[in-house]
PDB file of C-alpha atoms in Angstrom:
ATOM      1  CA  MET A   1      53.322 -25.739  29.531  1.00  0.00           C
ATOM      2  CA  TYR A   2      50.672 -28.468  29.218  1.00  0.00           C
ATOM      3  CA  HIS A   3      49.673 -27.769  32.828  1.00  0.00           C
ATOM      4  CA  SER A   4      48.392 -24.273  31.949  1.00  0.00           C
ATOM      5  CA  SER A   5      47.173 -25.132  28.419  1.00  0.00           C
ATOM      6  CA  SER A   6      43.719 -24.854  26.841  1.00  0.00           C
ATOM      7  CA  GLN A   7      44.112 -28.581  26.087  1.00  0.00           C
ATOM      8  CA  ARG A   8      44.149 -29.449  29.785  1.00  0.00           C
ATOM      9  CA  LYS A   9      41.566 -26.834  30.747  1.00  0.00           C
ATOM     10  CA  PHE A  10      38.927 -27.395  28.045  1.00  0.00           C
ATOM     11  CA  TRP A  11      39.710 -30.619  26.174  1.00  0.00           C
ATOM     12  CA  LYS A  12      40.716 -33.168  28.809  1.00  0.00           C
ATOM     13  CA  PHE A  13      37.732 -35.165  29.993  1.00  0.00           C
ATOM     14  CA  THR A  14      37.185 -37.270  33.101  1.00  0.00           C
ATOM     15  CA  ASN A  15      36.227 -40.617  31.562  1.00  0.00           C
ATOM     16  CA  GLU A  16      34.864 -42.399  28.494  1.00  0.00           C
ATOM     17  CA  GLN A  17      31.280 -42.080  29.735  1.00  0.00           C
ATOM     18  CA  GLN A  18      31.532 -38.286  29.619  1.00  0.00           C
ATOM     19  CA  LEU A  19      32.607 -38.493  25.954  1.00  0.00           C
ATOM     20  CA  ALA A  20      29.827 -40.989  25.151  1.00  0.00           C
ATOM     21  CA  ASN A  21      27.232 -38.673  26.744  1.00  0.00           C
ATOM     22  CA  LEU A  22      28.399 -35.692  24.682  1.00  0.00           C
ATOM     23  CA  ARG A  23      28.247 -37.671  21.438  1.00  0.00           C
ATOM     24  CA  ALA A  24      24.829 -39.123  22.263  1.00  0.00           C
ATOM     25  CA  ARG A  25      23.492 -35.654  23.047  1.00  0.00           C
ATOM     26  CA  HIS A  26      24.584 -34.229  19.690  1.00  0.00           C
ATOM     27  CA  ASN A  27      23.195 -37.254  17.869  1.00  0.00           C
ATOM     28  CA  GLN A  28      19.832 -36.700  19.580  1.00  0.00           C
ATOM     29  CA  ASP A  29      19.951 -32.937  18.941  1.00  0.00           C
ATOM     30  CA  PHE A  30      20.404 -33.558  15.208  1.00  0.00           C
ATOM     31  CA  ILE A  31      17.515 -36.060  15.134  1.00  0.00           C
ATOM     32  CA  ALA A  32      15.202 -33.674  17.023  1.00  0.00           C
ATOM     33  CA  LYS A  33      16.088 -30.805  14.681  1.00  0.00           C
ATOM     34  CA  HIS A  34      15.457 -32.861  11.521  1.00  0.00           C
ATOM     35  CA  SER A  35      12.540 -35.002  12.726  1.00  0.00           C
ATOM     36  CA  ALA A  36      10.277 -33.814   9.878  1.00  0.00           C
ATOM     37  CA  LYS A  37      12.537 -35.631   7.385  1.00  0.00           C
ATOM     38  CA  TRP A  38      12.238 -38.770   9.477  1.00  0.00           C
ATOM     39  CA  GLU A  39       8.440 -38.612   9.579  1.00  0.00           C
ATOM     40  CA  ALA A  40       8.327 -38.022   5.819  1.00  0.00           C
ATOM     41  CA  SER A  41      10.500 -41.087   5.205  1.00  0.00           C
ATOM     42  CA  GLY A  42       8.224 -43.361   7.223  1.00  0.00           C
ATOM     43  CA  ARG A  43      11.310 -45.349   8.297  1.00  0.00           C
ATOM     44  CA  GLN A  44      12.142 -46.214  11.874  1.00  0.00           C
ATOM     45  CA  ASP A  45      15.896 -46.362  11.187  1.00  0.00           C
ATOM     46  CA  PHE A  46      16.195 -43.214   9.063  1.00  0.00           C
ATOM     47  CA  PHE A  47      18.958 -41.534  11.104  1.00  0.00           C
ATOM     48  CA  LEU A  48      22.343 -42.878  12.169  1.00  0.00           C
ATOM     49  CA  THR A  49      22.464 -44.383  15.645  1.00  0.00           C
ATOM     50  CA  VAL A  50      25.210 -43.397  18.113  1.00  0.00           C
ATOM     51  CA  ASP A  51      26.966 -46.718  17.377  1.00  0.00           C
ATOM     52  CA  GLU A  52      26.768 -46.160  13.614  1.00  0.00           C
ATOM     53  CA  GLU A  53      28.317 -42.711  14.058  1.00  0.00           C
ATOM     54  CA  LYS A  54      31.071 -44.263  16.168  1.00  0.00           C
ATOM     55  CA  HIS A  55      31.838 -46.903  13.490  1.00  0.00           C
ATOM     56  CA  LEU A  56      31.819 -44.252  10.763  1.00  0.00           C
ATOM     57  CA  LEU A  57      34.231 -41.979  12.640  1.00  0.00           C
ATOM     58  CA  GLN A  58      36.534 -44.907  13.383  1.00  0.00           C
ATOM     59  CA  HIS A  59      36.590 -45.759   9.669  1.00  0.00           C
ATOM     60  CA  TYR A  60      37.568 -42.178   8.814  1.00  0.00           C
ATOM     61  CA  CYS A  61      40.259 -42.170  11.520  1.00  0.00           C
ATOM     62  CA  VAL A  62      41.813 -45.152   9.718  1.00  0.00           C
ATOM     63  CA  ASN A  63      41.519 -43.246   6.413  1.00  0.00           C
ATOM     64  CA  MET A  64      43.092 -40.164   7.966  1.00  0.00           C
ATOM     65  CA  LYS A  65      46.027 -42.201   9.282  1.00  0.00           C
ATOM     66  CA  GLU A  66      46.607 -43.648   5.789  1.00  0.00           C
ATOM     67  CA  PHE A  67      46.243 -40.240   4.122  1.00  0.00           C
ATOM     68  CA  CYS A  68      48.858 -38.721   6.456  1.00  0.00           C
ATOM     69  CA  LYS A  69      51.229 -41.660   5.915  1.00  0.00           C
ATOM     70  CA  ARG A  70      51.015 -41.389   2.125  1.00  0.00           C
ATOM     71  CA  PHE A  71      51.338 -37.596   2.139  1.00  0.00           C
ATOM     72  CA  GLU A  72      54.135 -36.003   0.126  1.00  0.00           C
ATOM     73  CA  PRO A  73      56.318 -34.335   1.311  1.00  0.00           C
ATOM     74  CA  VAL A  74      56.619 -36.543   4.412  1.00  0.00           C
ATOM     75  CA  MET A  75      54.362 -35.195   7.143  1.00  0.00           C
ATOM     76  CA  PRO A  76      55.908 -34.553  10.589  1.00  0.00           C
ATOM     77  CA  LYS A  77      54.451 -36.599  13.462  1.00  0.00           C
ATOM     78  CA  SER A  78      53.320 -33.458  15.279  1.00  0.00           C
ATOM     79  CA  VAL A  79      51.067 -32.515  12.329  1.00  0.00           C
ATOM     80  CA  ILE A  80      49.436 -35.951  12.360  1.00  0.00           C
ATOM     81  CA  GLY A  81      48.936 -35.835  16.146  1.00  0.00           C
ATOM     82  CA  SER A  82      47.382 -32.364  16.015  1.00  0.00           C
ATOM     83  CA  ALA A  83      45.076 -33.291  13.117  1.00  0.00           C
ATOM     84  CA  PHE A  84      43.680 -36.212  15.143  1.00  0.00           C
ATOM     85  CA  HIS A  85      43.125 -33.960  18.168  1.00  0.00           C
ATOM     86  CA  TYR A  86      41.132 -31.562  15.977  1.00  0.00           C
ATOM     87  CA  PHE A  87      39.084 -34.378  14.418  1.00  0.00           C
ATOM     88  CA  LYS A  88      38.225 -35.934  17.801  1.00  0.00           C
ATOM     89  CA  ARG A  89      37.334 -32.582  19.318  1.00  0.00           C
ATOM     90  CA  PHE A  90      35.123 -31.538  16.392  1.00  0.00           C
ATOM     91  CA  TYR A  91      32.955 -34.671  16.648  1.00  0.00           C
ATOM     92  CA  LEU A  92      32.401 -34.324  20.381  1.00  0.00           C
ATOM     93  CA  TYR A  93      30.141 -31.364  19.621  1.00  0.00           C
ATOM     94  CA  ASN A  94      28.934 -32.162  16.083  1.00  0.00           C
ATOM     95  CA  SER A  95      27.186 -35.126  14.538  1.00  0.00           C
ATOM     96  CA  PRO A  96      28.622 -36.710  11.364  1.00  0.00           C
ATOM     97  CA  MET A  97      25.086 -36.249   9.995  1.00  0.00           C
ATOM     98  CA  ASP A  98      25.694 -32.492  10.120  1.00  0.00           C
ATOM     99  CA  TYR A  99      29.236 -32.524   8.706  1.00  0.00           C
ATOM    100  CA  HIS A 100      30.539 -35.451   6.669  1.00  0.00           C
ATOM    101  CA  PRO A 101      33.775 -36.849   8.184  1.00  0.00           C
ATOM    102  CA  LYS A 102      35.565 -37.076   4.823  1.00  0.00           C
ATOM    103  CA  GLU A 103      35.281 -33.288   4.472  1.00  0.00           C
ATOM    104  CA  ILE A 104      36.257 -32.462   8.058  1.00  0.00           C
ATOM    105  CA  LEU A 105      39.151 -34.976   7.896  1.00  0.00           C
ATOM    106  CA  ALA A 106      40.933 -33.087   5.105  1.00  0.00           C
ATOM    107  CA  THR A 107      40.279 -29.741   6.799  1.00  0.00           C
ATOM    108  CA  CYS A 108      41.736 -30.992  10.115  1.00  0.00           C
ATOM    109  CA  VAL A 109      44.926 -32.127   8.389  1.00  0.00           C
ATOM    110  CA  TYR A 110      45.222 -28.882   6.415  1.00  0.00           C
ATOM    111  CA  LEU A 111      44.735 -26.748   9.546  1.00  0.00           C
ATOM    112  CA  ALA A 112      47.279 -28.871  11.470  1.00  0.00           C
ATOM    113  CA  CYS A 113      49.839 -28.279   8.689  1.00  0.00           C
ATOM    114  CA  LYS A 114      49.434 -24.517   9.154  1.00  0.00           C
ATOM    115  CA  VAL A 115      49.403 -24.513  12.958  1.00  0.00           C
ATOM    116  CA  GLU A 116      52.444 -26.818  13.185  1.00  0.00           C
ATOM    117  CA  GLU A 117      54.232 -24.696  10.521  1.00  0.00           C
ATOM    118  CA  PHE A 118      54.584 -27.536   8.037  1.00  0.00           C
ATOM    119  CA  ASN A 119      54.755 -25.282   5.019  1.00  0.00           C
ATOM    120  CA  VAL A 120      52.727 -26.821   2.222  1.00  0.00           C
ATOM    121  CA  SER A 121      50.596 -24.683  -0.069  1.00  0.00           C
ATOM    122  CA  ILE A 122      46.925 -25.533  -0.625  1.00  0.00           C
ATOM    123  CA  GLY A 123      47.983 -26.608  -4.143  1.00  0.00           C
ATOM    124  CA  GLN A 124      50.578 -29.050  -2.765  1.00  0.00           C
ATOM    125  CA  PHE A 125      48.079 -30.243  -0.190  1.00  0.00           C
ATOM    126  CA  ILE A 126      45.282 -31.096  -2.622  1.00  0.00           C
ATOM    127  CA  GLY A 127      47.864 -32.777  -4.873  1.00  0.00           C
ATOM    128  CA  ASN A 128      47.685 -35.592  -2.282  1.00  0.00           C
ATOM    129  CA  ILE A 129      43.910 -35.972  -2.626  1.00  0.00           C
ATOM    130  CA  LYS A 130      42.225 -38.458  -4.927  1.00  0.00           C
ATOM    131  CA  GLY A 131      39.268 -37.269  -6.952  1.00  0.00           C
ATOM    132  CA  ASP A 132      38.138 -33.759  -7.872  1.00  0.00           C
ATOM    133  CA  ARG A 133      40.918 -31.559  -6.490  1.00  0.00           C
ATOM    134  CA  SER A 134      39.365 -28.168  -7.138  1.00  0.00           C
ATOM    135  CA  LYS A 135      36.226 -29.299  -5.309  1.00  0.00           C
ATOM    136  CA  ALA A 136      38.457 -30.598  -2.482  1.00  0.00           C
ATOM    137  CA  MET A 137      40.077 -27.166  -2.222  1.00  0.00           C
ATOM    138  CA  ASP A 138      36.685 -25.441  -2.075  1.00  0.00           C
ATOM    139  CA  ILE A 139      35.518 -27.811   0.676  1.00  0.00           C
ATOM    140  CA  ILE A 140      38.676 -27.413   2.780  1.00  0.00           C
ATOM    141  CA  LEU A 141      38.660 -23.612   2.549  1.00  0.00           C
ATOM    142  CA  ALA A 142      34.899 -23.440   3.199  1.00  0.00           C
ATOM    143  CA  ASN A 143      35.257 -25.591   6.352  1.00  0.00           C
ATOM    144  CA  GLU A 144      38.435 -24.054   7.763  1.00  0.00           C
ATOM    145  CA  LEU A 145      36.785 -21.226   9.707  1.00  0.00           C
ATOM    146  CA  LEU A 146      33.982 -23.527  10.896  1.00  0.00           C
ATOM    147  CA  LEU A 147      36.586 -25.958  12.244  1.00  0.00           C
ATOM    148  CA  MET A 148      38.499 -23.221  14.076  1.00  0.00           C
ATOM    149  CA  GLN A 149      35.257 -21.917  15.582  1.00  0.00           C
ATOM    150  CA  GLN A 150      34.218 -25.390  16.755  1.00  0.00           C
ATOM    151  CA  LEU A 151      37.638 -25.797  18.379  1.00  0.00           C
ATOM    152  CA  ASN A 152      37.080 -22.446  20.135  1.00  0.00           C
ATOM    153  CA  TYR A 153      40.336 -21.346  18.492  1.00  0.00           C
ATOM    154  CA  ASN A 154      42.242 -23.646  20.887  1.00  0.00           C
ATOM    155  CA  LEU A 155      44.671 -24.690  18.175  1.00  0.00           C
ATOM    156  CA  THR A 156      47.883 -25.311  20.146  1.00  0.00           C
ATOM    157  CA  ILE A 157      48.238 -29.045  20.734  1.00  0.00           C
ATOM    158  CA  HIS A 158      50.565 -30.722  23.205  1.00  0.00           C
ATOM    159  CA  ASN A 159      51.383 -34.080  21.637  1.00  0.00           C
ATOM    160  CA  ALA A 160      53.260 -36.949  23.306  1.00  0.00           C
ATOM    161  CA  PHE A 161      56.397 -36.577  21.148  1.00  0.00           C
ATOM    162  CA  ARG A 162      58.250 -34.079  23.334  1.00  0.00           C
ATOM    163  CA  PRO A 163      57.823 -36.096  26.563  1.00  0.00           C
ATOM    164  CA  ILE A 164      58.821 -39.251  24.621  1.00  0.00           C
ATOM    165  CA  GLU A 165      62.134 -37.608  23.710  1.00  0.00           C
ATOM    166  CA  GLY A 166      62.526 -36.531  27.337  1.00  0.00           C
ATOM    167  CA  PHE A 167      62.008 -40.096  28.568  1.00  0.00           C
ATOM    168  CA  LEU A 168      64.488 -41.517  26.040  1.00  0.00           C
ATOM    169  CA  ILE A 169      67.164 -38.997  27.065  1.00  0.00           C
ATOM    170  CA  ASP A 170      66.481 -39.738  30.745  1.00  0.00           C
ATOM    171  CA  ILE A 171      66.641 -43.517  30.161  1.00  0.00           C
ATOM    172  CA  LYS A 172      70.026 -43.097  28.435  1.00  0.00           C
ATOM    173  CA  THR A 173      71.269 -41.084  31.432  1.00  0.00           C
ATOM    174  CA  ARG A 174      69.787 -42.922  34.423  1.00  0.00           C
ATOM    175  CA  CYS A 175      68.968 -46.436  33.267  1.00  0.00           C
ATOM    176  CA  SER A 176      71.050 -49.464  32.321  1.00  0.00           C
ATOM    177  CA  LEU A 177      68.932 -50.258  29.246  1.00  0.00           C
ATOM    178  CA  VAL A 178      71.182 -50.890  26.246  1.00  0.00           C
ATOM    179  CA  ASN A 179      70.489 -48.696  23.186  1.00  0.00           C
ATOM    180  CA  PRO A 180      67.131 -47.087  24.154  1.00  0.00           C
ATOM    181  CA  ASP A 181      66.719 -45.879  20.530  1.00  0.00           C
ATOM    182  CA  ARG A 182      65.664 -49.405  19.570  1.00  0.00           C
ATOM    183  CA  LEU A 183      62.389 -48.609  21.365  1.00  0.00           C
ATOM    184  CA  ARG A 184      61.481 -45.967  18.778  1.00  0.00           C
ATOM    185  CA  LEU A 185      59.728 -48.265  16.315  1.00  0.00           C
ATOM    186  CA  GLY A 186      57.515 -49.750  19.043  1.00  0.00           C
ATOM    187  CA  ILE A 187      56.807 -46.276  20.428  1.00  0.00           C
ATOM    188  CA  ASP A 188      55.751 -44.929  17.013  1.00  0.00           C
ATOM    189  CA  GLU A 189      53.503 -47.944  16.373  1.00  0.00           C
ATOM    190  CA  PHE A 190      51.855 -47.481  19.771  1.00  0.00           C
ATOM    191  CA  ILE A 191      51.261 -43.735  19.267  1.00  0.00           C
ATOM    192  CA  GLU A 192      49.720 -44.418  15.843  1.00  0.00           C
ATOM    193  CA  LYS A 193      47.289 -46.839  17.457  1.00  0.00           C
ATOM    194  CA  THR A 194      46.241 -44.251  20.053  1.00  0.00           C
ATOM    195  CA  TYR A 195      44.796 -42.205  17.168  1.00  0.00           C
ATOM    196  CA  LEU A 196      42.095 -44.862  16.808  1.00  0.00           C
ATOM    197  CA  THR A 197      41.008 -44.301  20.431  1.00  0.00           C
ATOM    198  CA  ASP A 198      39.879 -41.402  22.640  1.00  0.00           C
ATOM    199  CA  ILE A 199      43.143 -41.458  24.598  1.00  0.00           C
ATOM    200  CA  CYS A 200      44.129 -37.903  23.579  1.00  0.00           C
ATOM    201  CA  LEU A 201      40.899 -36.571  25.159  1.00  0.00           C
ATOM    202  CA  LEU A 202      41.424 -38.418  28.456  1.00  0.00           C
ATOM    203  CA  TYR A 203      45.129 -38.442  29.328  1.00  0.00           C
ATOM    204  CA  ALA A 204      48.059 -36.047  29.565  1.00  0.00           C
ATOM    205  CA  PRO A 205      50.799 -36.208  26.892  1.00  0.00           C
ATOM    206  CA  SER A 206      53.363 -37.383  29.490  1.00  0.00           C
ATOM    207  CA  GLN A 207      51.098 -40.299  30.519  1.00  0.00           C
ATOM    208  CA  ILE A 208      50.598 -41.318  26.873  1.00  0.00           C
ATOM    209  CA  ALA A 209      54.361 -41.002  26.283  1.00  0.00           C
ATOM    210  CA  LEU A 210      55.232 -43.225  29.250  1.00  0.00           C
ATOM    211  CA  ALA A 211      52.649 -45.843  28.193  1.00  0.00           C
ATOM    212  CA  ALA A 212      54.248 -45.886  24.706  1.00  0.00           C
ATOM    213  CA  VAL A 213      57.788 -46.240  26.121  1.00  0.00           C
ATOM    214  CA  LEU A 214      56.789 -49.057  28.506  1.00  0.00           C
ATOM    215  CA  HIS A 215      54.867 -50.859  25.756  1.00  0.00           C
ATOM    216  CA  ALA A 216      57.863 -50.638  23.402  1.00  0.00           C
ATOM    217  CA  ALA A 217      60.183 -51.889  26.152  1.00  0.00           C
ATOM    218  CA  SER A 218      57.992 -54.925  26.845  1.00  0.00           C
ATOM    219  CA  LYS A 219      57.992 -55.720  23.107  1.00  0.00           C
ATOM    220  CA  GLU A 220      61.793 -55.795  23.328  1.00  0.00           C
ATOM    221  CA  GLN A 221      61.574 -58.088  26.382  1.00  0.00           C
ATOM    222  CA  GLU A 222      62.853 -55.277  28.594  1.00  0.00           C
ATOM    223  CA  ASN A 223      61.439 -54.195  31.944  1.00  0.00           C
ATOM    224  CA  LEU A 224      61.536 -50.540  32.979  1.00  0.00           C
ATOM    225  CA  ASP A 225      59.550 -50.885  36.234  1.00  0.00           C
ATOM    226  CA  HIS A 226      62.615 -50.225  38.369  1.00  0.00           C
ATOM    227  CA  TYR A 227      63.422 -47.085  36.345  1.00  0.00           C
ATOM    228  CA  VAL A 228      59.841 -45.794  36.829  1.00  0.00           C
ATOM    229  CA  THR A 229      59.668 -46.433  40.571  1.00  0.00           C
ATOM    230  CA  GLU A 230      63.257 -45.682  41.614  1.00  0.00           C
ATOM    231  CA  ASN A 231      64.328 -42.983  39.134  1.00  0.00           C
ATOM    232  CA  LEU A 232      61.280 -41.285  37.695  1.00  0.00           C
ATOM    233  CA  PHE A 233      59.245 -41.144  40.913  1.00  0.00           C
ATOM    234  CA  GLN A 234      62.038 -41.361  43.445  1.00  0.00           C
ATOM    235  CA  ASN A 235      60.844 -38.266  45.328  1.00  0.00           C
ATOM    236  CA  SER A 236      57.107 -38.427  44.622  1.00  0.00           C
ATOM    237  CA  LYS A 237      56.032 -42.021  45.253  1.00  0.00           C
ATOM    238  CA  GLU A 238      52.514 -40.840  46.181  1.00  0.00           C
ATOM    239  CA  LYS A 239      51.898 -39.977  42.487  1.00  0.00           C
ATOM    240  CA  LEU A 240      52.840 -43.473  41.338  1.00  0.00           C
ATOM    241  CA  PRO A 241      49.460 -45.282  41.738  1.00  0.00           C
ATOM    242  CA  VAL A 242      47.631 -42.687  39.592  1.00  0.00           C
ATOM    243  CA  LEU A 243      50.270 -42.911  36.871  1.00  0.00           C
ATOM    244  CA  ILE A 244      50.363 -46.723  36.903  1.00  0.00           C
ATOM    245  CA  GLU A 245      46.569 -46.837  36.542  1.00  0.00           C
ATOM    246  CA  ALA A 246      46.650 -44.295  33.667  1.00  0.00           C
ATOM    247  CA  VAL A 247      49.347 -46.281  31.833  1.00  0.00           C
ATOM    248  CA  ARG A 248      47.417 -49.532  32.365  1.00  0.00           C
ATOM    249  CA  LYS A 249      44.203 -47.979  31.001  1.00  0.00           C
ATOM    250  CA  ILE A 250      45.943 -46.405  27.984  1.00  0.00           C
ATOM    251  CA  ARG A 251      47.515 -49.749  27.068  1.00  0.00           C
ATOM    252  CA  SER A 252      44.222 -51.615  27.481  1.00  0.00           C
ATOM    253  CA  MET A 253      42.379 -49.046  25.287  1.00  0.00           C
ATOM    254  CA  VAL A 254      44.965 -49.577  22.544  1.00  0.00           C
ATOM    255  CA  LYS A 255      44.550 -53.331  22.877  1.00  0.00           C
ATOM    256  CA  ALA A 256      40.760 -53.052  22.552  1.00  0.00           C
ATOM    257  CA  ILE A 257      40.724 -51.175  19.194  1.00  0.00           C
ATOM    258  CA  GLU A 258      38.142 -52.486  16.746  1.00  0.00           C
ATOM    259  CA  ILE A 259      38.063 -51.606  13.049  1.00  0.00           C
ATOM    260  CA  PRO A 260      34.531 -51.811  11.605  1.00  0.00           C
ATOM    261  CA  PRO A 261      34.142 -54.069   8.526  1.00  0.00           C
ATOM    262  CA  LYS A 262      33.923 -52.357   5.123  1.00  0.00           C
ATOM    263  CA  ASP A 263      30.452 -53.752   4.327  1.00  0.00           C
ATOM    264  CA  ILE A 264      29.015 -52.217   7.519  1.00  0.00           C
ATOM    265  CA  ILE A 265      30.604 -48.865   6.624  1.00  0.00           C
ATOM    266  CA  ARG A 266      29.052 -49.034   3.144  1.00  0.00           C
ATOM    267  CA  GLN A 267      25.580 -49.509   4.687  1.00  0.00           C
ATOM    268  CA  ILE A 268      26.142 -46.612   7.128  1.00  0.00           C
ATOM    269  CA  GLU A 269      27.336 -44.330   4.313  1.00  0.00           C
ATOM    270  CA  LYS A 270      24.221 -45.155   2.257  1.00  0.00           C
ATOM    271  CA  LYS A 271      22.080 -44.110   5.218  1.00  0.00           C
ATOM    272  CA  LEU A 272      24.197 -40.994   5.724  1.00  0.00           C
ATOM    273  CA  ASP A 273      23.734 -39.876   2.109  1.00  0.00           C
ATOM    274  CA  ILE A 274      19.979 -39.773   2.706  1.00  0.00           C
ATOM    275  CA  CYS A 275      19.770 -38.452   6.268  1.00  0.00           C
ATOM    276  CA  ARG A 276      22.648 -35.936   6.343  1.00  0.00           C
ATOM    277  CA  ASN A 277      22.030 -32.217   6.587  1.00  0.00           C
ATOM    278  CA  GLN A 278      21.868 -31.066   2.952  1.00  0.00           C
ATOM    279  CA  GLU A 279      22.428 -27.441   3.987  1.00  0.00           C
ATOM    280  CA  THR A 280      25.993 -28.279   5.044  1.00  0.00           C
ATOM    281  CA  ASN A 281      26.585 -30.631   2.106  1.00  0.00           C
ATOM    282  CA  LEU A 282      29.382 -28.949   0.158  1.00  0.00           C
ATOM    283  CA  ASP A 283      30.002 -32.101  -1.799  1.00  0.00           C
ATOM    284  CA  ALA A 284      28.593 -33.711  -4.887  1.00  0.00           C
ATOM    285  CA  GLY A 285      31.049 -36.550  -5.263  1.00  0.00           C
ATOM    286  CA  GLN A 286      34.437 -35.493  -3.867  1.00  0.00           C
ATOM    287  CA  GLN A 287      36.560 -38.416  -2.656  1.00  0.00           C
ATOM    288  CA  SER A 288      39.292 -37.235  -0.257  1.00  0.00           C
ATOM    289  CA  SER A 289      40.087 -40.454   1.469  1.00  0.00           C
ATOM    290  CA  HIS A 290      38.989 -43.478  -0.511  1.00  0.00           C
TER     291      HIS A 290
END
């Protein structure tokens, strides 16, 4: 299913440099389009740099993770995974100076609820938002079509949860590991951390799932190398090096996560308030994720 999906065809990229180039291009496009504002300001650092955009988006990924965790009723993991896919995809082709992340964040989560058939009404949804709820509703509904368009209507997401369940069933059947369900906590923690990286844009769900299972096993002082080489890839050893490298890279990206300090985010947001595109500013004080 993943093999023939829009996710693999249109939203899986070759490497981190490709993602960095896309983001830099859209940052530069915004600056070129709004250069008159820059000249009028007389300030060299009027617009957000690529790094400032990256820090800002990372901050809102953390906020989105917290928002989904606090959500009532309890939000299924697939909804959270899909919302992060949407958020990451949107900001590959749009600058945060064009569309404020706090507005797109809520819209991504709302759209994921609908696509994943987690039946909450817009009223229930905004009940989870702090601040002006009617304004939040207006913003979410105003951005919903924009978001779908920017995703090219590729709304079906293949998350890592199904392959994770497959691996756990297989480990129970073909591996001597005692009580594989004790890996679940470590797996969930690992998957949550991947949301603060670009892993979902670079690797297949099965690769992410295996990295999570192996990470959780090592936390439990268990070694599943023999299971991977002798059971999982018994008849296709030639595929093993590619998989091992993917798992290694996924785990190292999770290890390298950096959360920008709050004071730096405050400075970036002050800049953003001045340099953002006022034509797309649907907000005059709504706080969806603070």
